[in-house]
Amino acid sequence: MTIPISPGLFLAESELEFSYILASGPGGQNVNKVATAAQLRFDAARSPSLTDRVRTRLLELAGSRATRDGVIVITARRFRTQQRNREDAVERLAALLREATHRQAFRVATRPSRAARQRRLDGKSRRAAIKRGRSASYDD
């Protein structure tokens, strides 16, 4: 089974490794007996699904969630069931991958034209003249 990330990028579920650990928080009597928190491990450094650009950006975005070996570890413990926590971990990884695949728009630095600068200065002069006209002048 594959997980769709973005157009042209799919992640094979065989690349994901899950383990379950005890979770803190709500769960009643089961909280100390049942391992409901899901821990997802994704080896981004050796994933055949990712391009080099996406891989580099993903590891950069992952921050402390990435190990030195390039494995991303996501721990999901928001929900009371293993299945919901597993789905939450997969969705969080997919969101991280979507953000990594997004290419930032290249900004071209522009400058205002000479006419635009002149219009700005003319407007400032006009406004200053209006304000000067408001002040009361006392002739002695």
PDB file of C-alpha atoms in Angstrom:
ATOM      1  CA  MET A   1       0.000   0.000   0.000  1.00  0.00           C
ATOM      2  CA  THR A   2       1.213   3.523  -0.756  1.00  0.00           C
ATOM      3  CA  ILE A   3       0.652   6.826   1.015  1.00  0.00           C
ATOM      4  CA  PRO A   4       0.036   9.772  -1.348  1.00  0.00           C
ATOM      5  CA  ILE A   5       2.111  12.819  -0.397  1.00  0.00           C
ATOM      6  CA  SER A   6       1.903  15.150  -3.381  1.00  0.00           C
ATOM      7  CA  PRO A   7       1.379  14.725  -7.130  1.00  0.00           C
ATOM      8  CA  GLY A   8       4.155  12.423  -8.290  1.00  0.00           C
ATOM      9  CA  LEU A   9       5.342  11.469  -4.776  1.00  0.00           C
ATOM     10  CA  PHE A  10       4.112   8.353  -3.029  1.00  0.00           C
ATOM     11  CA  LEU A  11       5.548   6.685   0.037  1.00  0.00           C
ATOM     12  CA  ALA A  12       5.477   2.899   0.300  1.00  0.00           C
ATOM     13  CA  GLU A  13       4.136   1.703   3.632  1.00  0.00           C
ATOM     14  CA  SER A  14       6.963  -0.855   3.715  1.00  0.00           C
ATOM     15  CA  GLU A  15       9.371   2.076   4.287  1.00  0.00           C
ATOM     16  CA  LEU A  16       7.679   2.874   7.602  1.00  0.00           C
ATOM     17  CA  GLU A  17       8.505   1.001  10.776  1.00  0.00           C
ATOM     18  CA  PHE A  18       6.123   1.119  13.727  1.00  0.00           C
ATOM     19  CA  SER A  19       6.616   0.246  17.367  1.00  0.00           C
ATOM     20  CA  TYR A  20       4.220   0.783  20.234  1.00  0.00           C
ATOM     21  CA  ILE A  21       5.103   2.153  23.651  1.00  0.00           C
ATOM     22  CA  LEU A  22       3.249   2.990  26.849  1.00  0.00           C
ATOM     23  CA  ALA A  23       1.588   6.382  26.674  1.00  0.00           C
ATOM     24  CA  SER A  24       0.964   8.864  29.441  1.00  0.00           C
ATOM     25  CA  GLY A  25      -2.270  10.777  29.726  1.00  0.00           C
ATOM     26  CA  PRO A  26      -5.892   9.614  29.427  1.00  0.00           C
ATOM     27  CA  GLY A  27      -6.662   5.941  29.116  1.00  0.00           C
ATOM     28  CA  GLY A  28      -8.132   4.866  32.427  1.00  0.00           C
ATOM     29  CA  GLN A  29      -6.922   1.569  33.835  1.00  0.00           C
ATOM     30  CA  ASN A  30      -5.412   0.565  30.489  1.00  0.00           C
ATOM     31  CA  VAL A  31      -2.819   3.347  30.500  1.00  0.00           C
ATOM     32  CA  ASN A  32      -0.328   1.248  32.471  1.00  0.00           C
ATOM     33  CA  LYS A  33      -1.102  -2.039  30.700  1.00  0.00           C
ATOM     34  CA  VAL A  34      -1.561  -1.370  26.986  1.00  0.00           C
ATOM     35  CA  ALA A  35       1.064   0.179  24.709  1.00  0.00           C
ATOM     36  CA  THR A  36      -1.096   2.640  22.764  1.00  0.00           C
ATOM     37  CA  ALA A  37       1.450   5.289  21.728  1.00  0.00           C
ATOM     38  CA  ALA A  38       2.782   4.734  18.217  1.00  0.00           C
ATOM     39  CA  GLN A  39       6.388   5.452  17.333  1.00  0.00           C
ATOM     40  CA  LEU A  40       7.019   5.775  13.603  1.00  0.00           C
ATOM     41  CA  ARG A  41      10.521   5.469  12.162  1.00  0.00           C
ATOM     42  CA  PHE A  42      11.213   6.537   8.578  1.00  0.00           C
ATOM     43  CA  ASP A  43      14.688   6.138   7.110  1.00  0.00           C
ATOM     44  CA  ALA A  44      14.799   9.310   5.003  1.00  0.00           C
ATOM     45  CA  ALA A  45      18.508   8.981   4.199  1.00  0.00           C
ATOM     46  CA  ARG A  46      18.011   5.689   2.345  1.00  0.00           C
ATOM     47  CA  SER A  47      14.469   6.120   1.025  1.00  0.00           C
ATOM     48  CA  PRO A  48      14.186   5.431  -2.729  1.00  0.00           C
ATOM     49  CA  SER A  49      10.987   7.527  -2.910  1.00  0.00           C
ATOM     50  CA  LEU A  50      12.686  10.851  -2.184  1.00  0.00           C
ATOM     51  CA  THR A  51      14.777  13.065  -4.407  1.00  0.00           C
ATOM     52  CA  ASP A  52      17.988  14.538  -3.012  1.00  0.00           C
ATOM     53  CA  ARG A  53      16.443  18.007  -2.751  1.00  0.00           C
ATOM     54  CA  VAL A  54      13.389  16.735  -0.831  1.00  0.00           C
ATOM     55  CA  ARG A  55      15.566  14.513   1.386  1.00  0.00           C
ATOM     56  CA  THR A  56      17.826  17.420   2.370  1.00  0.00           C
ATOM     57  CA  ARG A  57      14.892  19.736   3.059  1.00  0.00           C
ATOM     58  CA  LEU A  58      13.036  17.023   5.012  1.00  0.00           C
ATOM     59  CA  LEU A  59      15.954  16.355   7.334  1.00  0.00           C
ATOM     60  CA  GLU A  60      16.372  20.100   7.806  1.00  0.00           C
ATOM     61  CA  LEU A  61      12.685  20.543   8.697  1.00  0.00           C
ATOM     62  CA  ALA A  62      12.635  17.494  10.970  1.00  0.00           C
ATOM     63  CA  GLY A  63      15.195  19.059  13.305  1.00  0.00           C
ATOM     64  CA  SER A  64      15.464  17.101  16.556  1.00  0.00           C
ATOM     65  CA  ARG A  65      13.080  14.423  15.236  1.00  0.00           C
ATOM     66  CA  ALA A  66      15.839  13.233  12.877  1.00  0.00           C
ATOM     67  CA  THR A  67      18.722  11.094  14.117  1.00  0.00           C
ATOM     68  CA  ARG A  68      22.304  11.400  12.900  1.00  0.00           C
ATOM     69  CA  ASP A  69      21.712   8.436  10.592  1.00  0.00           C
ATOM     70  CA  GLY A  70      18.890  10.262   8.801  1.00  0.00           C
ATOM     71  CA  VAL A  71      16.030   8.368  10.454  1.00  0.00           C
ATOM     72  CA  ILE A  72      12.980  10.458  11.344  1.00  0.00           C
ATOM     73  CA  VAL A  73      11.228   9.397  14.547  1.00  0.00           C
ATOM     74  CA  ILE A  74       7.669  10.594  15.200  1.00  0.00           C
ATOM     75  CA  THR A  75       5.888   9.640  18.419  1.00  0.00           C
ATOM     76  CA  ALA A  76       2.082   9.922  18.427  1.00  0.00           C
ATOM     77  CA  ARG A  77       0.250   9.613  21.732  1.00  0.00           C
ATOM     78  CA  ARG A  78      -2.719  11.967  21.344  1.00  0.00           C
ATOM     79  CA  PHE A  79      -5.377   9.268  21.093  1.00  0.00           C
ATOM     80  CA  ARG A  80      -6.366   6.288  23.237  1.00  0.00           C
ATOM     81  CA  THR A  81      -6.035   3.609  20.562  1.00  0.00           C
ATOM     82  CA  GLN A  82      -3.032   2.238  18.716  1.00  0.00           C
ATOM     83  CA  GLN A  83      -4.753   2.565  15.352  1.00  0.00           C
ATOM     84  CA  ARG A  84      -5.615   6.263  15.780  1.00  0.00           C
ATOM     85  CA  ASN A  85      -2.088   7.029  17.014  1.00  0.00           C
ATOM     86  CA  ARG A  86      -0.640   5.136  14.062  1.00  0.00           C
ATOM     87  CA  GLU A  87      -2.785   7.143  11.620  1.00  0.00           C
ATOM     88  CA  ASP A  88      -1.808  10.374  13.408  1.00  0.00           C
ATOM     89  CA  ALA A  89       1.911   9.558  13.084  1.00  0.00           C
ATOM     90  CA  VAL A  90       1.544   8.775   9.366  1.00  0.00           C
ATOM     91  CA  GLU A  91      -0.389  12.007   8.786  1.00  0.00           C
ATOM     92  CA  ARG A  92       2.255  14.042  10.632  1.00  0.00           C
ATOM     93  CA  LEU A  93       4.998  12.476   8.492  1.00  0.00           C
ATOM     94  CA  ALA A  94       2.963  13.174   5.336  1.00  0.00           C
ATOM     95  CA  ALA A  95       2.525  16.824   6.399  1.00  0.00           C
ATOM     96  CA  LEU A  96       6.271  17.110   6.994  1.00  0.00           C
ATOM     97  CA  LEU A  97       6.954  15.592   3.562  1.00  0.00           C
ATOM     98  CA  ARG A  98       4.454  17.943   1.889  1.00  0.00           C
ATOM     99  CA  GLU A  99       6.221  20.894   3.457  1.00  0.00           C
ATOM    100  CA  ALA A 100       9.583  19.532   2.276  1.00  0.00           C
ATOM    101  CA  THR A 101       8.358  19.095  -1.311  1.00  0.00           C
ATOM    102  CA  HIS A 102       6.996  22.645  -1.474  1.00  0.00           C
ATOM    103  CA  ARG A 103       9.412  24.763  -3.481  1.00  0.00           C
ATOM    104  CA  GLN A 104       9.658  28.347  -2.296  1.00  0.00           C
ATOM    105  CA  ALA A 105       9.040  31.007  -4.921  1.00  0.00           C
ATOM    106  CA  PHE A 106      12.186  32.768  -6.033  1.00  0.00           C
ATOM    107  CA  ARG A 107      11.933  36.456  -5.164  1.00  0.00           C
ATOM    108  CA  VAL A 108      13.391  38.896  -7.632  1.00  0.00           C
ATOM    109  CA  ALA A 109      14.554  42.079  -5.945  1.00  0.00           C
ATOM    110  CA  THR A 110      13.025  45.157  -7.566  1.00  0.00           C
ATOM    111  CA  ARG A 111      13.524  48.894  -7.167  1.00  0.00           C
ATOM    112  CA  PRO A 112      10.968  51.670  -7.522  1.00  0.00           C
ATOM    113  CA  SER A 113      11.293  53.690 -10.728  1.00  0.00           C
ATOM    114  CA  ARG A 114      12.576  57.261 -10.733  1.00  0.00           C
ATOM    115  CA  ALA A 115       9.049  58.540 -11.514  1.00  0.00           C
ATOM    116  CA  ALA A 116       7.605  56.550  -8.571  1.00  0.00           C
ATOM    117  CA  ARG A 117      10.211  58.019  -6.224  1.00  0.00           C
ATOM    118  CA  GLN A 118       9.403  61.526  -7.515  1.00  0.00           C
ATOM    119  CA  ARG A 119       5.644  60.983  -7.022  1.00  0.00           C
ATOM    120  CA  ARG A 120       6.304  59.855  -3.447  1.00  0.00           C
ATOM    121  CA  LEU A 121       8.410  62.944  -2.695  1.00  0.00           C
ATOM    122  CA  ASP A 122       5.825  65.243  -4.324  1.00  0.00           C
ATOM    123  CA  GLY A 123       3.095  63.751  -2.159  1.00  0.00           C
ATOM    124  CA  LYS A 124       5.212  64.252   0.958  1.00  0.00           C
ATOM    125  CA  SER A 125       5.851  67.905   0.017  1.00  0.00           C
ATOM    126  CA  ARG A 126       2.151  68.504  -0.607  1.00  0.00           C
ATOM    127  CA  ARG A 127       1.245  66.975   2.742  1.00  0.00           C
ATOM    128  CA  ALA A 128       3.930  69.027   4.532  1.00  0.00           C
ATOM    129  CA  ALA A 129       2.579  72.234   2.916  1.00  0.00           C
ATOM    130  CA  ILE A 130      -0.943  71.398   4.125  1.00  0.00           C
ATOM    131  CA  LYS A 131       0.326  70.861   7.660  1.00  0.00           C
ATOM    132  CA  ARG A 132       2.390  74.056   7.546  1.00  0.00           C
ATOM    133  CA  GLY A 133      -0.755  75.968   6.495  1.00  0.00           C
ATOM    134  CA  ARG A 134      -2.599  74.711   9.573  1.00  0.00           C
ATOM    135  CA  SER A 135      -0.177  76.277  12.046  1.00  0.00           C
ATOM    136  CA  ALA A 136      -1.167  79.629  13.392  1.00  0.00           C
ATOM    137  CA  SER A 137       1.305  82.347  12.508  1.00  0.00           C
ATOM    138  CA  TYR A 138       1.383  85.389  14.769  1.00  0.00           C
ATOM    139  CA  ASP A 139       2.689  88.587  13.219  1.00  0.00           C
ATOM    140  CA  ASP A 140       3.894  91.052  15.830  1.00  0.00           C
TER     141      ASP A 140
END
